[in-house]
């Protein structure tokens, strides 16, 4: 079983659990009446955010996609915090600092997952790289020698 299949199964399980709990809250409100739409948002955004975040952290050799997946996961986790604040009726003054903490942790995860490399690092940063003009001059020199 490949990694992508595992991530897809984990995401599908998160959605399945949220849908089943939502259905149970409608069918059996005495027992599952606590599960509101806000709690469904917490479960969906939090679960899918964690799956995408983990997928981004363990992705190989693609810094741009790695960072995009990590930041999409962080955005979903921030949405989960908003849903949790709605479900628990937190005061407004505590929501933004918690979201700032989630974003700061996402930045740290991005730095550690990509080992601090920039997304646009290419061959021109490697030792011995020759730019276009140097390569052309060397090519003309080789042609003149023949």
XYZ file of N, CA and C in Angstrom:
438
model
N 0.847 -1.174 0.000
C 0.000 0.000 0.000
C 0.897 1.244 0.000
N 0.705 2.119 -0.972
C 1.519 3.308 -1.086
C 1.109 4.380 -0.088
N 1.997 5.347 0.080
C 1.722 6.428 1.022
C 0.480 7.223 0.630
N 0.339 7.522 -0.661
C -0.808 8.315 -1.099
C -2.120 7.602 -0.786
N -2.152 6.295 -0.928
C -3.358 5.542 -0.607
C -3.659 5.620 0.889
N -2.624 5.568 1.703
C -2.823 5.670 3.151
C -3.404 7.041 3.512
N -2.882 8.096 2.897
C -3.401 9.438 3.168
C -4.851 9.577 2.708
N -5.169 8.994 1.560
C -6.548 9.051 1.063
C -7.492 8.293 1.984
N -7.056 7.131 2.471
C -7.883 6.341 3.391
C -8.080 7.104 4.705
N -7.013 7.727 5.210
C -7.139 8.503 6.445
C -8.120 9.664 6.267
N -8.031 10.362 5.133
C -8.958 11.458 4.856
C -10.392 10.970 4.724
N -10.570 9.834 4.052
C -11.917 9.275 3.906
C -12.479 8.838 5.259
N -11.640 8.313 6.130
C -12.107 7.922 7.466
C -12.539 9.130 8.287
N -11.811 10.227 8.161
C -12.200 11.450 8.867
C -13.571 11.911 8.401
N -13.773 11.933 7.087
C -15.066 12.349 6.537
C -16.164 11.378 6.963
N -15.887 10.082 6.921
C -16.872 9.079 7.306
C -17.286 9.230 8.770
N -16.323 9.438 9.652
C -16.643 9.605 11.071
C -17.492 10.852 11.283
N -17.149 11.946 10.621
C -17.920 13.183 10.769
C -19.344 13.009 10.264
N -19.509 12.349 9.132
C -20.847 12.152 8.559
C -21.669 11.215 9.434
N -21.064 10.146 9.941
C -21.792 9.210 10.801
C -22.227 9.894 12.097
N -21.336 10.679 12.701
C -21.720 11.392 13.927
C -22.806 12.418 13.658
N -22.737 13.086 12.511
C -23.770 14.056 12.169
C -25.107 13.343 11.963
N -25.091 12.217 11.278
C -26.311 11.440 11.070
C -26.864 10.948 12.410
N -26.000 10.482 13.283
C -26.457 10.028 14.602
C -27.031 11.178 15.431
N -26.494 12.376 15.257
C -27.034 13.518 15.999
C -28.443 13.871 15.531
N -28.772 13.523 14.298
C -30.123 13.766 13.784
C -31.063 12.630 14.174
N -30.569 11.400 14.085
C -31.409 10.229 14.374
C -31.640 10.062 15.873
N -30.574 10.187 16.664
C -30.649 9.972 18.119
C -30.189 11.249 18.828
N -31.039 12.289 18.845
C -30.595 13.556 19.424
C -30.379 13.500 20.943
N -30.994 12.519 21.615
C -30.810 12.429 23.059
C -29.363 12.064 23.397
N -28.774 11.192 22.612
C -27.423 10.718 22.885
C -26.359 11.547 22.171
N -26.592 11.870 20.917
C -25.593 12.565 20.109
C -26.001 14.000 19.783
N -26.860 14.587 20.589
C -27.312 15.942 20.340
C -26.220 16.990 20.472
N -25.129 16.641 21.151
C -24.019 17.576 21.325
C -23.289 17.843 20.014
N -23.384 16.902 19.055
C -22.622 17.006 17.823
C -23.340 17.949 16.858
N -22.939 19.202 16.905
C -23.536 20.217 16.038
C -22.692 20.394 14.783
N -23.113 21.306 13.931
C -22.370 21.583 12.707
C -20.983 22.155 13.025
N -20.880 22.897 14.126
C -19.575 23.436 14.527
C -18.612 22.297 14.885
N -19.112 21.282 15.589
C -18.259 20.139 15.921
C -17.903 19.345 14.672
N -18.801 19.283 13.712
C -18.483 18.623 12.442
C -17.362 19.385 11.730
N -17.414 20.701 11.783
C -16.338 21.516 11.199
C -15.011 21.290 11.897
N -15.056 21.179 13.229
C -13.824 20.898 13.978
C -13.242 19.566 13.537
N -14.087 18.551 13.450
C -13.622 17.214 13.078
C -13.108 17.176 11.641
N -13.865 17.740 10.715
C -13.456 17.717 9.307
C -12.196 18.556 9.069
N -12.222 19.814 9.498
C -11.064 20.688 9.250
C -9.838 20.218 10.020
N -10.035 19.817 11.261
C -8.899 19.353 12.049
C -8.323 18.058 11.522
N -9.180 17.098 11.228
C -8.700 15.807 10.730
C -8.050 15.907 9.372
N -8.727 16.566 8.433
C -8.158 16.709 7.090
C -6.915 17.601 7.110
N -6.927 18.618 7.981
C -5.743 19.470 8.119
C -4.538 18.681 8.603
N -4.747 17.804 9.589
C -3.641 16.975 10.075
C -3.155 15.999 9.013
N -4.081 15.402 8.272
C -3.686 14.459 7.221
C -2.853 15.170 6.157
N -3.295 16.335 5.716
C -2.573 17.071 4.679
C -1.243 17.593 5.219
N -1.225 18.009 6.477
C 0.006 18.472 7.098
C 1.036 17.346 7.183
N 0.600 16.180 7.608
C 1.498 15.018 7.683
C 1.971 14.628 6.289
N 1.058 14.642 5.328
C 1.429 14.309 3.952
C 2.484 15.278 3.429
N 2.303 16.558 3.717
C 3.282 17.546 3.268
C 4.631 17.377 3.942
N 4.628 17.026 5.221
C 5.892 16.860 5.946
C 6.704 15.694 5.423
N 6.052 14.635 5.017
C 6.765 13.438 4.597
C 6.858 13.273 3.087
N 6.503 14.316 2.330
C 6.627 14.263 0.877
C 8.095 14.411 0.499
N 8.510 13.715 -0.535
C 9.911 13.709 -0.951
C 10.136 14.619 -2.160
N 11.231 15.374 -2.148
C 11.796 16.062 -3.307
C 10.875 17.032 -4.026
N 9.994 17.685 -3.351
C 9.150 18.685 -4.013
C 8.897 19.817 -3.032
N 9.818 20.762 -2.961
C 9.706 21.813 -1.965
C 8.468 22.675 -2.131
N 8.093 22.998 -3.370
C 6.931 23.850 -3.586
C 5.658 23.131 -3.137
N 5.462 21.902 -3.586
C 4.261 21.156 -3.194
C 4.278 20.841 -1.703
N 5.450 20.586 -1.170
C 5.586 20.304 0.252
C 5.099 21.501 1.063
N 5.573 22.693 0.703
C 5.158 23.900 1.422
C 3.675 24.186 1.228
N 3.174 23.993 0.013
C 1.749 24.231 -0.232
C 0.879 23.300 0.600
N 1.241 22.027 0.672
C 0.455 21.085 1.469
C 0.530 21.423 2.948
N 1.707 21.790 3.416
C 1.835 22.155 4.827
C 0.978 23.374 5.133
N 1.034 24.375 4.278
C 0.258 25.590 4.554
C -1.237 25.384 4.360
N -1.630 24.508 3.454
C -3.055 24.187 3.327
C -3.535 23.452 4.579
N -2.706 22.555 5.090
C -3.039 21.868 6.338
C -3.140 22.843 7.502
N -2.237 23.808 7.554
C -2.275 24.821 8.620
C -3.532 25.683 8.490
N -3.901 26.023 7.260
C -5.123 26.811 7.054
C -6.353 26.031 7.522
N -6.385 24.722 7.234
C -7.508 23.911 7.713
C -7.514 23.810 9.236
N -6.341 23.740 9.844
C -6.282 23.709 11.301
C -6.737 25.042 11.904
N -6.432 26.145 11.231
C -6.922 27.447 11.687
C -8.445 27.507 11.582
N -9.010 26.927 10.520
C -10.470 26.847 10.397
C -11.049 25.966 11.501
N -10.324 24.916 11.862
C -10.777 24.053 12.955
C -10.808 24.823 14.269
N -9.833 25.704 14.471
C -9.828 26.540 15.686
C -11.036 27.467 15.689
N -11.365 28.034 14.530
C -12.551 28.903 14.454
C -13.829 28.120 14.745
N -13.929 26.913 14.219
C -15.105 26.081 14.494
C -15.169 25.684 15.962
N -14.011 25.387 16.542
C -13.972 25.040 17.961
C -14.375 26.227 18.823
N -13.934 27.406 18.439
C -14.326 28.613 19.175
C -15.832 28.826 19.086
N -16.400 28.529 17.932
C -17.844 28.643 17.769
C -18.581 27.593 18.593
N -18.050 26.366 18.602
C -18.710 25.284 19.337
C -18.652 25.503 20.843
N -17.551 26.039 21.331
C -17.386 26.235 22.775
C -17.731 27.641 23.231
N -18.078 28.507 22.306
C -18.429 29.899 22.592
C -17.315 30.594 23.362
N -16.096 30.511 22.816
C -14.957 31.185 23.426
C -15.098 32.694 23.249
N -14.483 33.461 24.120
C -14.494 34.916 23.910
C -13.643 35.283 22.702
N -14.022 36.352 22.037
C -13.336 36.761 20.809
C -11.867 37.110 21.040
N -11.526 37.546 22.233
C -10.153 37.987 22.483
C -9.148 36.845 22.482
N -9.571 35.605 22.613
C -8.638 34.480 22.678
C -8.456 33.785 21.324
N -9.347 34.040 20.390
C -9.325 33.315 19.112
C -8.106 33.690 18.267
N -7.857 34.973 18.070
C -6.745 35.393 17.211
C -5.376 34.968 17.749
N -5.109 35.059 19.059
C -3.812 34.544 19.527
C -3.638 33.044 19.293
N -4.700 32.267 19.405
C -4.601 30.829 19.156
C -4.328 30.576 17.677
N -4.986 31.309 16.795
C -4.730 31.165 15.360
C -3.299 31.588 15.041
N -2.809 32.644 15.704
C -1.415 33.070 15.492
C -0.445 31.971 15.923
N -0.761 31.271 16.994
C 0.088 30.160 17.438
C 0.067 29.039 16.397
N -1.112 28.734 15.853
C -1.222 27.687 14.827
C -0.388 28.061 13.602
N -0.440 29.313 13.187
C 0.329 29.761 12.022
C 1.833 29.725 12.327
N 2.232 30.124 13.527
C 3.649 30.092 13.890
C 4.181 28.661 13.930
N 3.387 27.752 14.456
C 3.788 26.343 14.458
C 3.882 25.831 13.028
N 2.959 26.247 12.158
C 3.022 25.871 10.745
C 4.288 26.379 10.078
N 4.712 27.584 10.420
C 5.958 28.126 9.875
C 7.149 27.289 10.330
N 7.172 26.922 11.599
C 8.267 26.087 12.113
C 8.271 24.715 11.432
N 7.102 24.128 11.257
C 7.017 22.822 10.583
C 7.517 22.945 9.150
N 7.165 24.030 8.464
C 7.619 24.237 7.094
C 9.137 24.337 7.027
N 9.724 25.063 7.959
C 11.177 25.229 7.963
C 11.864 23.892 8.220
N 11.359 23.130 9.188
C 11.983 21.843 9.494
C 11.749 20.816 8.385
N 10.570 20.816 7.779
C 10.260 19.823 6.748
C 11.047 20.054 5.467
N 11.340 21.314 5.156
C 12.088 21.603 3.936
C 13.564 21.841 4.218
N 13.981 21.667 5.449
C 15.372 21.862 5.877
C 15.853 23.278 5.563
N 14.953 24.245 5.571
C 15.301 25.638 5.365
C 15.627 26.020 3.937
N 15.409 25.115 2.983
C 15.716 25.427 1.585
C 14.633 26.314 0.999
N 15.049 27.215 0.133
C 14.090 28.065 -0.558
C 13.450 27.278 -1.682
N 12.255 27.679 -2.066
C 11.536 26.942 -3.104
C 12.176 27.096 -4.467
N 12.877 28.202 -4.677
C 13.395 28.464 -6.011
C 14.885 28.164 -6.142
N 15.467 27.442 -5.182
C 16.876 27.103 -5.305
C 17.070 26.165 -6.478
N 17.977 26.532 -7.328
C 18.195 25.716 -8.524
C 19.666 25.413 -8.697
N 20.025 25.112 -9.929
C 21.407 24.765 -10.241
C 22.365 25.932 -10.028
N 21.867 27.141 -10.146
C 22.757 28.292 -10.057
C 23.339 28.483 -8.654
N 22.870 27.734 -7.677
C 23.431 27.806 -6.340
C 24.478 26.720 -6.099
N 24.628 25.815 -7.024
C 25.586 24.734 -6.832
C 26.990 25.194 -7.222
N 27.980 24.544 -6.638
C 29.379 24.890 -6.903
C 29.735 24.490 -8.326
N 30.428 25.385 -9.010
C 30.853 25.093 -10.374
C 29.805 25.419 -11.424
N 28.714 26.060 -11.047
C 27.677 26.400 -12.018
C 28.183 27.496 -12.940
N 27.912 27.338 -14.219
C 28.286 28.345 -15.208
C 27.019 28.925 -15.811
N 26.959 30.256 -15.855
C 25.788 30.884 -16.430
C 25.827 30.781 -17.952
N 24.829 31.322 -18.579
C 24.671 31.199 -20.037
C 25.885 31.750 -20.777
N 26.358 32.915 -20.384
C 27.463 33.555 -21.093
C 28.759 32.759 -20.932
N 28.985 32.218 -19.735
C 30.192 31.411 -19.520
C 30.131 30.122 -20.337
N 28.962 29.500 -20.402
C 28.823 28.274 -21.190
C 29.022 28.565 -22.676
N 28.461 29.669 -23.181
C 28.622 30.039 -24.589
C 30.083 30.309 -24.918
N 30.783 31.009 -24.024
C 32.198 31.306 -24.258
C 33.007 30.017 -24.294
N 32.701 29.091 -23.391
C 33.398 27.809 -23.371
C 33.083 26.989 -24.616
N 31.830 27.061 -25.065
C 31.432 26.333 -26.278
C 32.150 26.898 -27.501
N 32.247 28.223 -27.594
C 32.934 28.832 -28.724
C 34.428 28.510 -28.688
N 34.998 28.473 -27.500
C 36.408 28.113 -27.356
C 36.647 26.689 -27.827
N 35.737 25.781 -27.464
C 35.867 24.391 -27.896
C 35.704 24.260 -29.406
N 34.814 25.047 -29.991
C 34.626 25.030 -31.451
C 35.840 25.597 -32.174
N 36.452 26.624 -31.609
C 37.637 27.211 -32.228
C 38.821 26.259 -32.176
N 38.914 25.445 -31.129
C 40.017 24.494 -30.966
C 39.916 23.352 -31.957
N 38.768 23.063 -32.483
C 38.577 21.933 -33.407
C 38.952 22.281 -34.762
